[in-house]
PDB file of C-alpha atoms in Angstrom:
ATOM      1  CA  UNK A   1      18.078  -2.205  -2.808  1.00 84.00           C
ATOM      2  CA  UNK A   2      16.497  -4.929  -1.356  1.00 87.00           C
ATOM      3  CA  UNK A   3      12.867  -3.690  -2.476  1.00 87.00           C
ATOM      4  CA  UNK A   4      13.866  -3.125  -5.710  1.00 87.00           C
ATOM      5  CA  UNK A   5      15.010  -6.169  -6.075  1.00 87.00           C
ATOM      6  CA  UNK A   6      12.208  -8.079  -4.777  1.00 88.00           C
ATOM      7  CA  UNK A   7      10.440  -5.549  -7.505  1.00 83.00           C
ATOM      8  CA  UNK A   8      12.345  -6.532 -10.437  1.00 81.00           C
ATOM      9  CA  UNK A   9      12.936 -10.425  -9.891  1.00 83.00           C
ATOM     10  CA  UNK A  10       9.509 -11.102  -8.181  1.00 81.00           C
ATOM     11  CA  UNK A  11      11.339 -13.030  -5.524  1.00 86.00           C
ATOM     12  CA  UNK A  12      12.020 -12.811  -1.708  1.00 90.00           C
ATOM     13  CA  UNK A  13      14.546 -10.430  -1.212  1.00 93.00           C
ATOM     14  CA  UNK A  14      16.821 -10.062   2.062  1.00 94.00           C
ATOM     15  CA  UNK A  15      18.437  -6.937   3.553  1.00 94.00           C
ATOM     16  CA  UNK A  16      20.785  -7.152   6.995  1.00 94.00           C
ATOM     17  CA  UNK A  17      21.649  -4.601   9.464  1.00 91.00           C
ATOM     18  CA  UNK A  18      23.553  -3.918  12.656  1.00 90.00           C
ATOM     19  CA  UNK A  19      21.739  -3.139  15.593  1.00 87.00           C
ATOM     20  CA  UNK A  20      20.997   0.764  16.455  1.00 85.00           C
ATOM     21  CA  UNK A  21      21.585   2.967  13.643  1.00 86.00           C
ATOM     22  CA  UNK A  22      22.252   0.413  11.143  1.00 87.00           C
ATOM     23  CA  UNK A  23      18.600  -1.186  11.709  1.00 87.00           C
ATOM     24  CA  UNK A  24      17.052   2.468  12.314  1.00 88.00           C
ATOM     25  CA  UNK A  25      17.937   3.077   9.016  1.00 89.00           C
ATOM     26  CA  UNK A  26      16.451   0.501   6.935  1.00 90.00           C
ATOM     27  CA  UNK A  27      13.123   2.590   8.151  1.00 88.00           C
ATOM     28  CA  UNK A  28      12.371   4.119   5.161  1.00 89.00           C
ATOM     29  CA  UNK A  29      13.221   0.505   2.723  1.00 90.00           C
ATOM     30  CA  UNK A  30      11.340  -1.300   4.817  1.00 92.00           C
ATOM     31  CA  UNK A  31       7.967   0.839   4.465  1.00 91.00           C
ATOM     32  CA  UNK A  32       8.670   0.598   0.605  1.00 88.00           C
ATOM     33  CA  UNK A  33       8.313  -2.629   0.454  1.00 90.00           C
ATOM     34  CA  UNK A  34       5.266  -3.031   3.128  1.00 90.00           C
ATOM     35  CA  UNK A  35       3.566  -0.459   0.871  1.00 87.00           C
ATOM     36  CA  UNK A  36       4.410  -1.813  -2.098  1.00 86.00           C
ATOM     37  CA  UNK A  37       3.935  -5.212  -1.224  1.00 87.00           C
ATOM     38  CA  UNK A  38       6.799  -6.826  -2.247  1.00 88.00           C
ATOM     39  CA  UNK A  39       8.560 -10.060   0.103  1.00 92.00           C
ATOM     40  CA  UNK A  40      11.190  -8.629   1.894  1.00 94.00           C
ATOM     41  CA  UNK A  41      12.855  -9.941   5.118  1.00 95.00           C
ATOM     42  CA  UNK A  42      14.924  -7.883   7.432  1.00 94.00           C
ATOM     43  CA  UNK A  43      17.395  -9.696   9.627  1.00 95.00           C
ATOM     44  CA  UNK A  44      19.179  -7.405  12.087  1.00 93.00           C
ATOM     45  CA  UNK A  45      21.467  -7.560  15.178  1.00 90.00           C
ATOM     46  CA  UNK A  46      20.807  -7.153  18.721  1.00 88.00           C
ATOM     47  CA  UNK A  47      22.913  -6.414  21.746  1.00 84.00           C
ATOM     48  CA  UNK A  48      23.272  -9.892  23.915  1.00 86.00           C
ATOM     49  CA  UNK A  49      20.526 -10.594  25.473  1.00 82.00           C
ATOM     50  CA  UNK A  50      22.089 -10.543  29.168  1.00 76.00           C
ATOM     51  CA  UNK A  51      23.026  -6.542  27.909  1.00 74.00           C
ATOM     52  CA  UNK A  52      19.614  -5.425  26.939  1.00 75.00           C
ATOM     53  CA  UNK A  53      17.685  -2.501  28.262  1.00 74.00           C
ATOM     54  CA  UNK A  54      19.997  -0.967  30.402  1.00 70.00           C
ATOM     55  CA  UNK A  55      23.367   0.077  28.306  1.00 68.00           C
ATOM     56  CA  UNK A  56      22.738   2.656  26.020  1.00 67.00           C
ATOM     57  CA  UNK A  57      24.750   1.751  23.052  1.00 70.00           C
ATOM     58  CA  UNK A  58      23.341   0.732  20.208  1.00 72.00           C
ATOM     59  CA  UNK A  59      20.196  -0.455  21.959  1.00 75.00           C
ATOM     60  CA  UNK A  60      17.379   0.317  19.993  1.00 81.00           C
ATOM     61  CA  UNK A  61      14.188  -1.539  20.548  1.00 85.00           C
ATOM     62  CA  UNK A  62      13.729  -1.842  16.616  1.00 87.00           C
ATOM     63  CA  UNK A  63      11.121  -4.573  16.262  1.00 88.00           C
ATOM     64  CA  UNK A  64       9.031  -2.196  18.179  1.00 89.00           C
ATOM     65  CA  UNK A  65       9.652   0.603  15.813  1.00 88.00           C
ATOM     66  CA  UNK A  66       9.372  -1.574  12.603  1.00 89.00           C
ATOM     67  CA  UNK A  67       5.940  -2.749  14.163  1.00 88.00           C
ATOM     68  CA  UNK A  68       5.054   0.805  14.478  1.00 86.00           C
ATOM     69  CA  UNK A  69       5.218   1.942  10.733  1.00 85.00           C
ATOM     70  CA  UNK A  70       3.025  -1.670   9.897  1.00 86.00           C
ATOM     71  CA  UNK A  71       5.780  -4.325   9.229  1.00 90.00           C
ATOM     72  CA  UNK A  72       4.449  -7.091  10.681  1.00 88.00           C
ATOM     73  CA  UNK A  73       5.754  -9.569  11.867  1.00 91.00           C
ATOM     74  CA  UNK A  74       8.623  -7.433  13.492  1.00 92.00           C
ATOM     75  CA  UNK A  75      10.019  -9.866  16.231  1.00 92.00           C
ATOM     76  CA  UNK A  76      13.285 -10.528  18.901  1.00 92.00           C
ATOM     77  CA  UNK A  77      14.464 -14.147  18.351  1.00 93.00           C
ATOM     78  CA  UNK A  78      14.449 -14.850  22.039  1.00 91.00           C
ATOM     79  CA  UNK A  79      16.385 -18.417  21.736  1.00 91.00           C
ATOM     80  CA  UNK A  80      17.963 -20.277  19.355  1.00 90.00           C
ATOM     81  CA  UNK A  81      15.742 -22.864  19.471  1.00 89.00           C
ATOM     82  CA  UNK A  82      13.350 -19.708  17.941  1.00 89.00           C
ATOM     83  CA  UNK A  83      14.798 -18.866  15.151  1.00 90.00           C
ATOM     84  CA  UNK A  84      14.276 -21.470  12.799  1.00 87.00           C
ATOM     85  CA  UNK A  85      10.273 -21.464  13.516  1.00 87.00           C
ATOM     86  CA  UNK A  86      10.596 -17.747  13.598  1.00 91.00           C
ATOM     87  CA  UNK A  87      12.337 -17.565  10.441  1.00 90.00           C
ATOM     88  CA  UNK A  88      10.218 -20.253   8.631  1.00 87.00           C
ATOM     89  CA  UNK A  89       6.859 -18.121   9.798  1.00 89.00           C
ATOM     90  CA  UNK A  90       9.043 -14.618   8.369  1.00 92.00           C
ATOM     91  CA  UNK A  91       9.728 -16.296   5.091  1.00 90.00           C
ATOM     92  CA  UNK A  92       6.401 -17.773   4.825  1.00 86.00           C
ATOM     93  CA  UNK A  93       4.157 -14.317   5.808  1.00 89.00           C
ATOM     94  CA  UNK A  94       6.376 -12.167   3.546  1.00 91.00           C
ATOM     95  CA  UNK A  95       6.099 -14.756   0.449  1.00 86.00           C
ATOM     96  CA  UNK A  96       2.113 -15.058   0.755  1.00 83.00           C
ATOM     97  CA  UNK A  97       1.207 -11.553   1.699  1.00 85.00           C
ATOM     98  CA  UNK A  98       3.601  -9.791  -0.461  1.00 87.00           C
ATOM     99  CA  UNK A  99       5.439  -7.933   2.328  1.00 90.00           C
ATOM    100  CA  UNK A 100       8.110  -7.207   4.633  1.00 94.00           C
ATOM    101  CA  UNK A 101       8.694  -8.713   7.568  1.00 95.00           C
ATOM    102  CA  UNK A 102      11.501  -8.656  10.212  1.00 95.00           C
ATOM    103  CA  UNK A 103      14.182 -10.692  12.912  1.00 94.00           C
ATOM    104  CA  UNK A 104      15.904  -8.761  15.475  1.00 93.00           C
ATOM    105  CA  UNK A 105      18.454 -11.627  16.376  1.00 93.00           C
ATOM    106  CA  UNK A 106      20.874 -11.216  19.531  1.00 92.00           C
ATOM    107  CA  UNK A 107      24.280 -11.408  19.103  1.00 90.00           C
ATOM    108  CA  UNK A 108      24.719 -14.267  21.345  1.00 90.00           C
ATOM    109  CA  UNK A 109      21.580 -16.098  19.781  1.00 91.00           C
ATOM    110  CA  UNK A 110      23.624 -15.772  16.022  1.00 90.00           C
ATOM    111  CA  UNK A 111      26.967 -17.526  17.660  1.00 90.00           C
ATOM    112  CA  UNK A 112      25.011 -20.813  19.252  1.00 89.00           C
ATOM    113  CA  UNK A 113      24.889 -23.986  17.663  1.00 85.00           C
ATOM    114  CA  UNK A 114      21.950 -24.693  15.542  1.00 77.00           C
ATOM    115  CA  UNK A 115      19.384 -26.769  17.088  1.00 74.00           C
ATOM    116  CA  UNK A 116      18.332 -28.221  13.711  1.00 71.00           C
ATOM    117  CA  UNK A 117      19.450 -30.056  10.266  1.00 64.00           C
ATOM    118  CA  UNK A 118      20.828 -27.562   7.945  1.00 60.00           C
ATOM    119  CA  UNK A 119      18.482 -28.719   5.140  1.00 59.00           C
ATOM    120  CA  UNK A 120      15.746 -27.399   6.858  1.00 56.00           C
ATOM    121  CA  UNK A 121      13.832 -25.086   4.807  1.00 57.00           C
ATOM    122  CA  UNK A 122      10.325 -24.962   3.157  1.00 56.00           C
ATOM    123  CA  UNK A 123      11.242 -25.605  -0.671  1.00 56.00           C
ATOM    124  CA  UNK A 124       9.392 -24.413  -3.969  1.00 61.00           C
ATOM    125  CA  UNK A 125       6.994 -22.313  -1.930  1.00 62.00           C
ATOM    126  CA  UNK A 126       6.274 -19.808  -4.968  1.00 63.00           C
ATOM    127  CA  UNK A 127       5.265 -23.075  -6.668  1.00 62.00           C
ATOM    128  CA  UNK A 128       2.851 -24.052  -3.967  1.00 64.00           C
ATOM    129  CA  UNK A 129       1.501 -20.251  -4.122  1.00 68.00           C
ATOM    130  CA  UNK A 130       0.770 -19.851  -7.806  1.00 71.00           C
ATOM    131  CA  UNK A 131      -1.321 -21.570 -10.135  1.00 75.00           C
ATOM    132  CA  UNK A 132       0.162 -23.525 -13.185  1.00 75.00           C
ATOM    133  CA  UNK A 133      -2.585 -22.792 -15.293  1.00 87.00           C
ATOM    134  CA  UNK A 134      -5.426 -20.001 -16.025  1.00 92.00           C
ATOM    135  CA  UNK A 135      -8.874 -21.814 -15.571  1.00 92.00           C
ATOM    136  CA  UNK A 136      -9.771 -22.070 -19.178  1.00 93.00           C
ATOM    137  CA  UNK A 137     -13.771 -21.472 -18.192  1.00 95.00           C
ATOM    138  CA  UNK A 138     -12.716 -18.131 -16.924  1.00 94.00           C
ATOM    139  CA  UNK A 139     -11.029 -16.722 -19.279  1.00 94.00           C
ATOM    140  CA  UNK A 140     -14.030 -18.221 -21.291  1.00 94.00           C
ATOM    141  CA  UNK A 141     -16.351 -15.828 -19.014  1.00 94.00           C
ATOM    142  CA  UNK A 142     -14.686 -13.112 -20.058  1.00 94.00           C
ATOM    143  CA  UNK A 143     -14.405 -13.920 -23.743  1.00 92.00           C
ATOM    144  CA  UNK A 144     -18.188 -13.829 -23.986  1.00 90.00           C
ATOM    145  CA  UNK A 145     -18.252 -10.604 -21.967  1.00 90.00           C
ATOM    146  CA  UNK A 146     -15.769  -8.157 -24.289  1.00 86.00           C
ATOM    147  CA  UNK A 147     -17.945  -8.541 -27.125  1.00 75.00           C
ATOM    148  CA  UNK A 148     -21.323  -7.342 -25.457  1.00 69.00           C
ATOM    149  CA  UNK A 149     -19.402  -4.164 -24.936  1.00 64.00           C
ATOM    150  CA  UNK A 150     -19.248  -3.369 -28.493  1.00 62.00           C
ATOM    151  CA  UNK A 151     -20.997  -0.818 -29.994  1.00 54.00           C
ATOM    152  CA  UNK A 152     -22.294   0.559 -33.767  1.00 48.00           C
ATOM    153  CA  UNK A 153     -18.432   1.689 -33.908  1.00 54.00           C
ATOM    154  CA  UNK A 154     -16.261  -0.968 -31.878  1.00 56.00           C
ATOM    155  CA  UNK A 155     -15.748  -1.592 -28.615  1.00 59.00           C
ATOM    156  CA  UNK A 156     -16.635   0.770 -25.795  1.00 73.00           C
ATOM    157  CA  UNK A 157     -14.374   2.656 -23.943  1.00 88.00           C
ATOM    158  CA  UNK A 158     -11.810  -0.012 -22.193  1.00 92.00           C
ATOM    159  CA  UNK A 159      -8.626   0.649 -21.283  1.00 95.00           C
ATOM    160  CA  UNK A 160      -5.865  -1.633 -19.628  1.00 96.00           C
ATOM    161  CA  UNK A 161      -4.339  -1.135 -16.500  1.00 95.00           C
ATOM    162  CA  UNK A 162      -0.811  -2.617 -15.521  1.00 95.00           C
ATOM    163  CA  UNK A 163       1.156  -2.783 -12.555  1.00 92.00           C
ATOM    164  CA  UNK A 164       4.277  -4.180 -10.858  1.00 89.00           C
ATOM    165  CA  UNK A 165       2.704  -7.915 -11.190  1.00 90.00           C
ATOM    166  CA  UNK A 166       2.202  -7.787 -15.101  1.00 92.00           C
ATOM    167  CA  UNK A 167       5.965  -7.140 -15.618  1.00 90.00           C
ATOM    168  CA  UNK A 168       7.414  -9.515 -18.175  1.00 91.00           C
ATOM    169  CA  UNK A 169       3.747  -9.962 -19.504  1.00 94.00           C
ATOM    170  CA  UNK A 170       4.367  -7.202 -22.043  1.00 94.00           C
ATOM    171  CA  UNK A 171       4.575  -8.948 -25.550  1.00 96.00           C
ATOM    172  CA  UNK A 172       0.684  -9.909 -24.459  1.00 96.00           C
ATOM    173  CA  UNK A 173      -0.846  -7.181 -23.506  1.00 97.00           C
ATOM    174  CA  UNK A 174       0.130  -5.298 -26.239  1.00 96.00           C
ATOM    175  CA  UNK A 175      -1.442  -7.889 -28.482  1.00 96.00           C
ATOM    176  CA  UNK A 176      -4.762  -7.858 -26.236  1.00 96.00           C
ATOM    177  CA  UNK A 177      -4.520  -4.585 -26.302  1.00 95.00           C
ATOM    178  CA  UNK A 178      -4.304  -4.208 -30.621  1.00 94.00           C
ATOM    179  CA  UNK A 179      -7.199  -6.491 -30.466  1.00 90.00           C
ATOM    180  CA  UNK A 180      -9.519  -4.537 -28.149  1.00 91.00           C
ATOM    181  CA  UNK A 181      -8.006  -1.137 -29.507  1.00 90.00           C
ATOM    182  CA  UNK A 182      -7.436  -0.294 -25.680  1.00 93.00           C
ATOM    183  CA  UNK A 183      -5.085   2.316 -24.348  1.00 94.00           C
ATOM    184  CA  UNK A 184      -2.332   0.997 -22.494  1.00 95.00           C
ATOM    185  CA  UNK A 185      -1.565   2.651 -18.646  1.00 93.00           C
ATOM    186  CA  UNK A 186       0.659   1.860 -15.951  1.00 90.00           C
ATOM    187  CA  UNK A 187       1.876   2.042 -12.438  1.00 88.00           C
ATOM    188  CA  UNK A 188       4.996   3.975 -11.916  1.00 85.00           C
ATOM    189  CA  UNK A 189       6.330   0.455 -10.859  1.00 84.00           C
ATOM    190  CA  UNK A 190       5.162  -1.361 -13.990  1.00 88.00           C
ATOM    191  CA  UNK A 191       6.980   1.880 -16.351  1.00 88.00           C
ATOM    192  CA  UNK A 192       8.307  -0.312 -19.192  1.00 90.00           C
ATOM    193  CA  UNK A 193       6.536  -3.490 -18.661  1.00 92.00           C
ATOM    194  CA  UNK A 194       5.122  -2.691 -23.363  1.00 94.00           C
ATOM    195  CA  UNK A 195       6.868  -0.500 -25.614  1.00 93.00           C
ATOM    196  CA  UNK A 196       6.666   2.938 -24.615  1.00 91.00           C
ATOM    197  CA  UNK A 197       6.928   4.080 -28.427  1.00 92.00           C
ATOM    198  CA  UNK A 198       3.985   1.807 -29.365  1.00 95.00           C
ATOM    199  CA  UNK A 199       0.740   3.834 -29.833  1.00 93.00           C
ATOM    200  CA  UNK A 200      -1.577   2.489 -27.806  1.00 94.00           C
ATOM    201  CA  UNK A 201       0.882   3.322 -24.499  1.00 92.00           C
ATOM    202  CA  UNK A 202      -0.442   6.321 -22.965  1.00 89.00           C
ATOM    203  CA  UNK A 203       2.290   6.659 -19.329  1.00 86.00           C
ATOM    204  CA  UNK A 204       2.029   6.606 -16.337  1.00 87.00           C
ATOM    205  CA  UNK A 205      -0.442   6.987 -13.828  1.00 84.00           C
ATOM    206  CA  UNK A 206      -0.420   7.208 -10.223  1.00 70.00           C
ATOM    207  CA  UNK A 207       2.536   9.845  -9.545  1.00 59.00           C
ATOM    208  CA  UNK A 208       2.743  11.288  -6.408  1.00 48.00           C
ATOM    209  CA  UNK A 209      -1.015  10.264  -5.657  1.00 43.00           C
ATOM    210  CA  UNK A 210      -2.400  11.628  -8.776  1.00 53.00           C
ATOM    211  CA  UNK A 211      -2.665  10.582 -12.735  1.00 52.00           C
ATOM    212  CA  UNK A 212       1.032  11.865 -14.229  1.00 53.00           C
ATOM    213  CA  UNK A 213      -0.113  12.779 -17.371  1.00 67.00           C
ATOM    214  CA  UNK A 214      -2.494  14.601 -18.988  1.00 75.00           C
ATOM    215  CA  UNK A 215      -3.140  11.489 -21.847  1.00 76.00           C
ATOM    216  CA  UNK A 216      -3.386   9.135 -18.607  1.00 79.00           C
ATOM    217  CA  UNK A 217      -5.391  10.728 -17.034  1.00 80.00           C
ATOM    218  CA  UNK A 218      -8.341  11.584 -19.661  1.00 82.00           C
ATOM    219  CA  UNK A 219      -7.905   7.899 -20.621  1.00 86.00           C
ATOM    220  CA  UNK A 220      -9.075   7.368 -16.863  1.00 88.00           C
ATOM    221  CA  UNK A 221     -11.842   9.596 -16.841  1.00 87.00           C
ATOM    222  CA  UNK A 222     -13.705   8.436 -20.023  1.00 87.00           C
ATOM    223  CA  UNK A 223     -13.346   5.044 -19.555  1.00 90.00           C
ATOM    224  CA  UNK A 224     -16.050   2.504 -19.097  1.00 90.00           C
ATOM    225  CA  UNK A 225     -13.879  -0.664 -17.941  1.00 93.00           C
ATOM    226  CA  UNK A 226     -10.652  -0.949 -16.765  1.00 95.00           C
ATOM    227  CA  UNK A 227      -8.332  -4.135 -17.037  1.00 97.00           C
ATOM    228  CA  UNK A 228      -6.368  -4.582 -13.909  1.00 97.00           C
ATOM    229  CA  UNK A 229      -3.449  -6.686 -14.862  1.00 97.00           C
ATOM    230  CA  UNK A 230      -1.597  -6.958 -11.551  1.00 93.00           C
ATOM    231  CA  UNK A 231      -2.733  -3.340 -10.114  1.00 93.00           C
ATOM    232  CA  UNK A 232      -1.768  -2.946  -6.450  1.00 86.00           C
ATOM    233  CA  UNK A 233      -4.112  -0.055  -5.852  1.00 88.00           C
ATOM    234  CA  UNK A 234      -6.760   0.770  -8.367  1.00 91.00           C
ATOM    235  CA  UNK A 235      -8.285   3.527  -6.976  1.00 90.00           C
ATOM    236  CA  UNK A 236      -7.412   5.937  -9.031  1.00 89.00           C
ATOM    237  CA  UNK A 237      -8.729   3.639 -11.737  1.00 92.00           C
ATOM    238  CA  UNK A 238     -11.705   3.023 -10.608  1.00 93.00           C
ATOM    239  CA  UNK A 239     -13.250   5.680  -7.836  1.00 91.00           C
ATOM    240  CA  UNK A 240     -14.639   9.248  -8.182  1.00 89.00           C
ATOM    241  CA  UNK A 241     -12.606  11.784  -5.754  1.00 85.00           C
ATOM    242  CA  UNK A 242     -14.757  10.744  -3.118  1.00 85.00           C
ATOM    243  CA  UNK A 243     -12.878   7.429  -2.987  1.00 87.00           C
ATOM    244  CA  UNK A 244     -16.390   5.292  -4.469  1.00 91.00           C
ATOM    245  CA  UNK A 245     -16.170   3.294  -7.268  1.00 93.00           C
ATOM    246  CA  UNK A 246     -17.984   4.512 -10.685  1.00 94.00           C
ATOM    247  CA  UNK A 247     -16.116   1.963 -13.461  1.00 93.00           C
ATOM    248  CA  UNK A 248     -16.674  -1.861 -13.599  1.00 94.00           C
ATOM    249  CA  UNK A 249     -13.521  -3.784 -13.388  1.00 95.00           C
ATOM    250  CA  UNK A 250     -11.956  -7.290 -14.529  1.00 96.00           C
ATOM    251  CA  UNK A 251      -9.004  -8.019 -12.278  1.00 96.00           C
ATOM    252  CA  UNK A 252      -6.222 -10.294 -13.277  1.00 96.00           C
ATOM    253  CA  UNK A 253      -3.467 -11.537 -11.054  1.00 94.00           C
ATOM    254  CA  UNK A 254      -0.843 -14.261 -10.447  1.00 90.00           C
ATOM    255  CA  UNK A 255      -2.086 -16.024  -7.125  1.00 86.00           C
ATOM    256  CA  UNK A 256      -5.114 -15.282  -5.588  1.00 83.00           C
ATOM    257  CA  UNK A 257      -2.770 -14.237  -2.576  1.00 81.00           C
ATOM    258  CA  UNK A 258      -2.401 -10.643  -4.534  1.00 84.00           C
ATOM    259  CA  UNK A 259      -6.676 -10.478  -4.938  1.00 86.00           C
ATOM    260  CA  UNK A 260      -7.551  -7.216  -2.976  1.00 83.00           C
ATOM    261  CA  UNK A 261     -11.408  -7.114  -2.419  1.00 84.00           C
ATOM    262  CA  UNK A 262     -11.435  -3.262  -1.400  1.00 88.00           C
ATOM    263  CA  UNK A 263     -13.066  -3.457  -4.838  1.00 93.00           C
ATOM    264  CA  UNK A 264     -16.156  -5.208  -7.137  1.00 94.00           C
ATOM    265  CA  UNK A 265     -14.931  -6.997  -9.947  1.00 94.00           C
ATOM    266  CA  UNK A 266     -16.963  -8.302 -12.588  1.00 94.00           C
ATOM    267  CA  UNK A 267     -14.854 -11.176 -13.191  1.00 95.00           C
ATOM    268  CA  UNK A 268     -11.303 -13.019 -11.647  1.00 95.00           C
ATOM    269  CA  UNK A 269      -9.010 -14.228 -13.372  1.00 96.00           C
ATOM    270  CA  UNK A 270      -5.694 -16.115 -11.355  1.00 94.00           C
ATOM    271  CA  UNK A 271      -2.607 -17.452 -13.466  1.00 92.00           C
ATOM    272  CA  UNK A 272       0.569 -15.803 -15.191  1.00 93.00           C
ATOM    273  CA  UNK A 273      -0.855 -12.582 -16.647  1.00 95.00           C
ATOM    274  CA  UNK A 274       1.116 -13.375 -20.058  1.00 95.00           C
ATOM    275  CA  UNK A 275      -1.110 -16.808 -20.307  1.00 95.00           C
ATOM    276  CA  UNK A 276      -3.824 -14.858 -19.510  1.00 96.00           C
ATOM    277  CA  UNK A 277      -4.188 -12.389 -21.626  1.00 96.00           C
ATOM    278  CA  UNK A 278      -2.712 -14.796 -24.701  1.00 96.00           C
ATOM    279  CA  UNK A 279      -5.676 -16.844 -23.632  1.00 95.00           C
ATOM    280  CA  UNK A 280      -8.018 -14.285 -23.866  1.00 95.00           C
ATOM    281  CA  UNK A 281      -7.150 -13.324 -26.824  1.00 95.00           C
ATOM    282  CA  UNK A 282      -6.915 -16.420 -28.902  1.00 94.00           C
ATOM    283  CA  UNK A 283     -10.577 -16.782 -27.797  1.00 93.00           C
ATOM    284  CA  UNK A 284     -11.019 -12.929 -29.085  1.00 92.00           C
ATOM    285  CA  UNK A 285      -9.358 -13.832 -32.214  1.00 90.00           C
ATOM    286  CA  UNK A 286     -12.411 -16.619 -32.462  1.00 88.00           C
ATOM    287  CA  UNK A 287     -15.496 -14.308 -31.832  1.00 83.00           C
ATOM    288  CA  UNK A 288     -14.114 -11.040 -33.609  1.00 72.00           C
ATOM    289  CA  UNK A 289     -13.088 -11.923 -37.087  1.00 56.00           C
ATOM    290  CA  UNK A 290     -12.049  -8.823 -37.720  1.00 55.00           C
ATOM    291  CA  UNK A 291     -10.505  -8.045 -34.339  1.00 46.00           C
ATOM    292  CA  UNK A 292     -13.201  -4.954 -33.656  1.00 43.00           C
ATOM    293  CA  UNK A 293     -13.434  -1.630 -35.767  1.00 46.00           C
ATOM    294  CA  UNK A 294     -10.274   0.493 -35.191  1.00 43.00           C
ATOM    295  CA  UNK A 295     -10.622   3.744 -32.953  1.00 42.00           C
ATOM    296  CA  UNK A 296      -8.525   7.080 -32.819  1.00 43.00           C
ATOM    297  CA  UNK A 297      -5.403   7.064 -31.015  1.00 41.00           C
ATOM    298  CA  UNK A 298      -6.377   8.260 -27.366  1.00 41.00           C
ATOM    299  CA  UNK A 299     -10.143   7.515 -27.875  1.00 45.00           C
ATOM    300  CA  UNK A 300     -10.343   3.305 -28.525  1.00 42.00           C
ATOM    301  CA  UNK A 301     -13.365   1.616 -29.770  1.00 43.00           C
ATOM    302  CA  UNK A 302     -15.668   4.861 -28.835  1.00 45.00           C
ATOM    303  CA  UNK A 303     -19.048   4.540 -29.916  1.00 37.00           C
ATOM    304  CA  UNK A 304     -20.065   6.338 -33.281  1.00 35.00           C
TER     305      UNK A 304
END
């Protein structure tokens, strides 16, 4: 629950576990959210620290297992004059790499008196992270680049990626979208994020490993520019099946903290997706009086 709700709110989300079972089972949540890169911070117990490694009961060395399956940093508090660094380091990794971290804390560690002011904390660090603004010359960039993809019949074959980062950005994609005539796909964590009904959305793509529908997947194929709007993973947006990419891309995201540069992209842009792709297309709206020639539903823009 945890990872979903660090999904759905966008914010640091905390789960807490006994020691033994109780953290052994947060396992499979835990990867979730490393893979999925959302913040998550895992705070479990620990026998005392005078019982450790030698009385069987509920003695699991967790951090070491967390560690294992790539949650990092998994870590013992081994003081309590620890765990306020320790925590401030968690909070900070998980909330600018998107991912989850973990405390083991012993029990004994949890009852002693806190070495420091309770208003300790690092404040408005999401604010710190993200920009307030799209950089107007960017989105100008790009502006100037859409139209050179037209052709005798429209624009050329674009279509518009979304993922988990792009949710709550739907009212303006869709309009980018009408505006470019560009098929609409998503992440399975993005499902929802524009109007399912609407006829430029074409699903989901990306179940179990491979496109989830047929539509999606053709879109995919055919295309000649894809529109990352807050993808985690785009290769199966962007690469041939030998994993090498074959289709130009223009990445947007919300910080450049989420910026993954397995991948060329023709152009950057960093701010709230929504802004973003308003931006771009009031600057559309300027250059294409009549908004492009329309295209048949599942085939956008495509050349005459």
């Amino acid at each position: 629950m945890a990872a979903a709700h660090a999904k759905l709110t966008g914010n640091l989300a905390c789960v807490m576990a006994t020691s033994g079972p109780g953290a052994t089972n947060l396992t499979t949540g835990l990867m979730d959210a490393a893979l999925d890169r959302v913040a998550v911070i895992a705070v479990t117990g620990l026998k005392p620290r005078a019982g450790m490694h030698y009385s069987e009961f509920q003695d699991v060395d967790q951090s070491r297992l967390f560690a294992a399956g790539g949650i990092n940093p998994s870590t013992d508090v081994p003081a309590p004059e620890a765990l306020a660094p320790l925590l401030r380091d968690a909070i900070s990794t998980a909330m600018t790499r998107r991912t989850c971290v973990h405390l083991a804390i012993p029990v004994d560690v949890q009852a002693a008196p806190s070495p420091i002011q309770s208003e300790f904390c690092a404040a408005n660090a999401n604010l710190r992270i993200a920009p307030t603004h799209v950089d107007p010359e960017t989105l100008d960039a790009v502006a100037k680049h859409l139209p050179a993809l037209r052709g005798a019949g429209g624009f050329r074959r674009i279509v518009i990626a979304a993922g988990l980062r792009a949710v709550g950005a739907g009212r303006a994609i869709t309009r980018l979208a009408e505006m470019l005539h560009a098929p609409i796909i998503y992440r399975l964590d993005a499902k929802g994020v524009v109007d399912e009904t609407h006829p430029l959305a074409f699903g989901v793509v990306g179940v179990h490993g491979k496109p989830g529908l047929e539509a999606a997947a053709s879109i995919i194929s055919t295309s000649e520019l894809v529109l990352s709007l807050g993808v985690d993973d785009n290769t199966l947006l962007l690469c041939n099946l030998a994993g090498l990419q074959i289709r130009p891309m223009i990445e947007f995201e919300p910080d450049a903290c989420a910026v993954v540069t397995r991948y060329k992209a023709d152009f950057t842009v960093i701010g709230n997706i929504g802004d973003a792709c308003d931006g771009l297309a009031d600057r559309l709206a300027t250059m294409l009086p009549q908004h492009g020639e329309p295209g048949e539903p599942g085939e956008p823009g495509e050349p005459g």
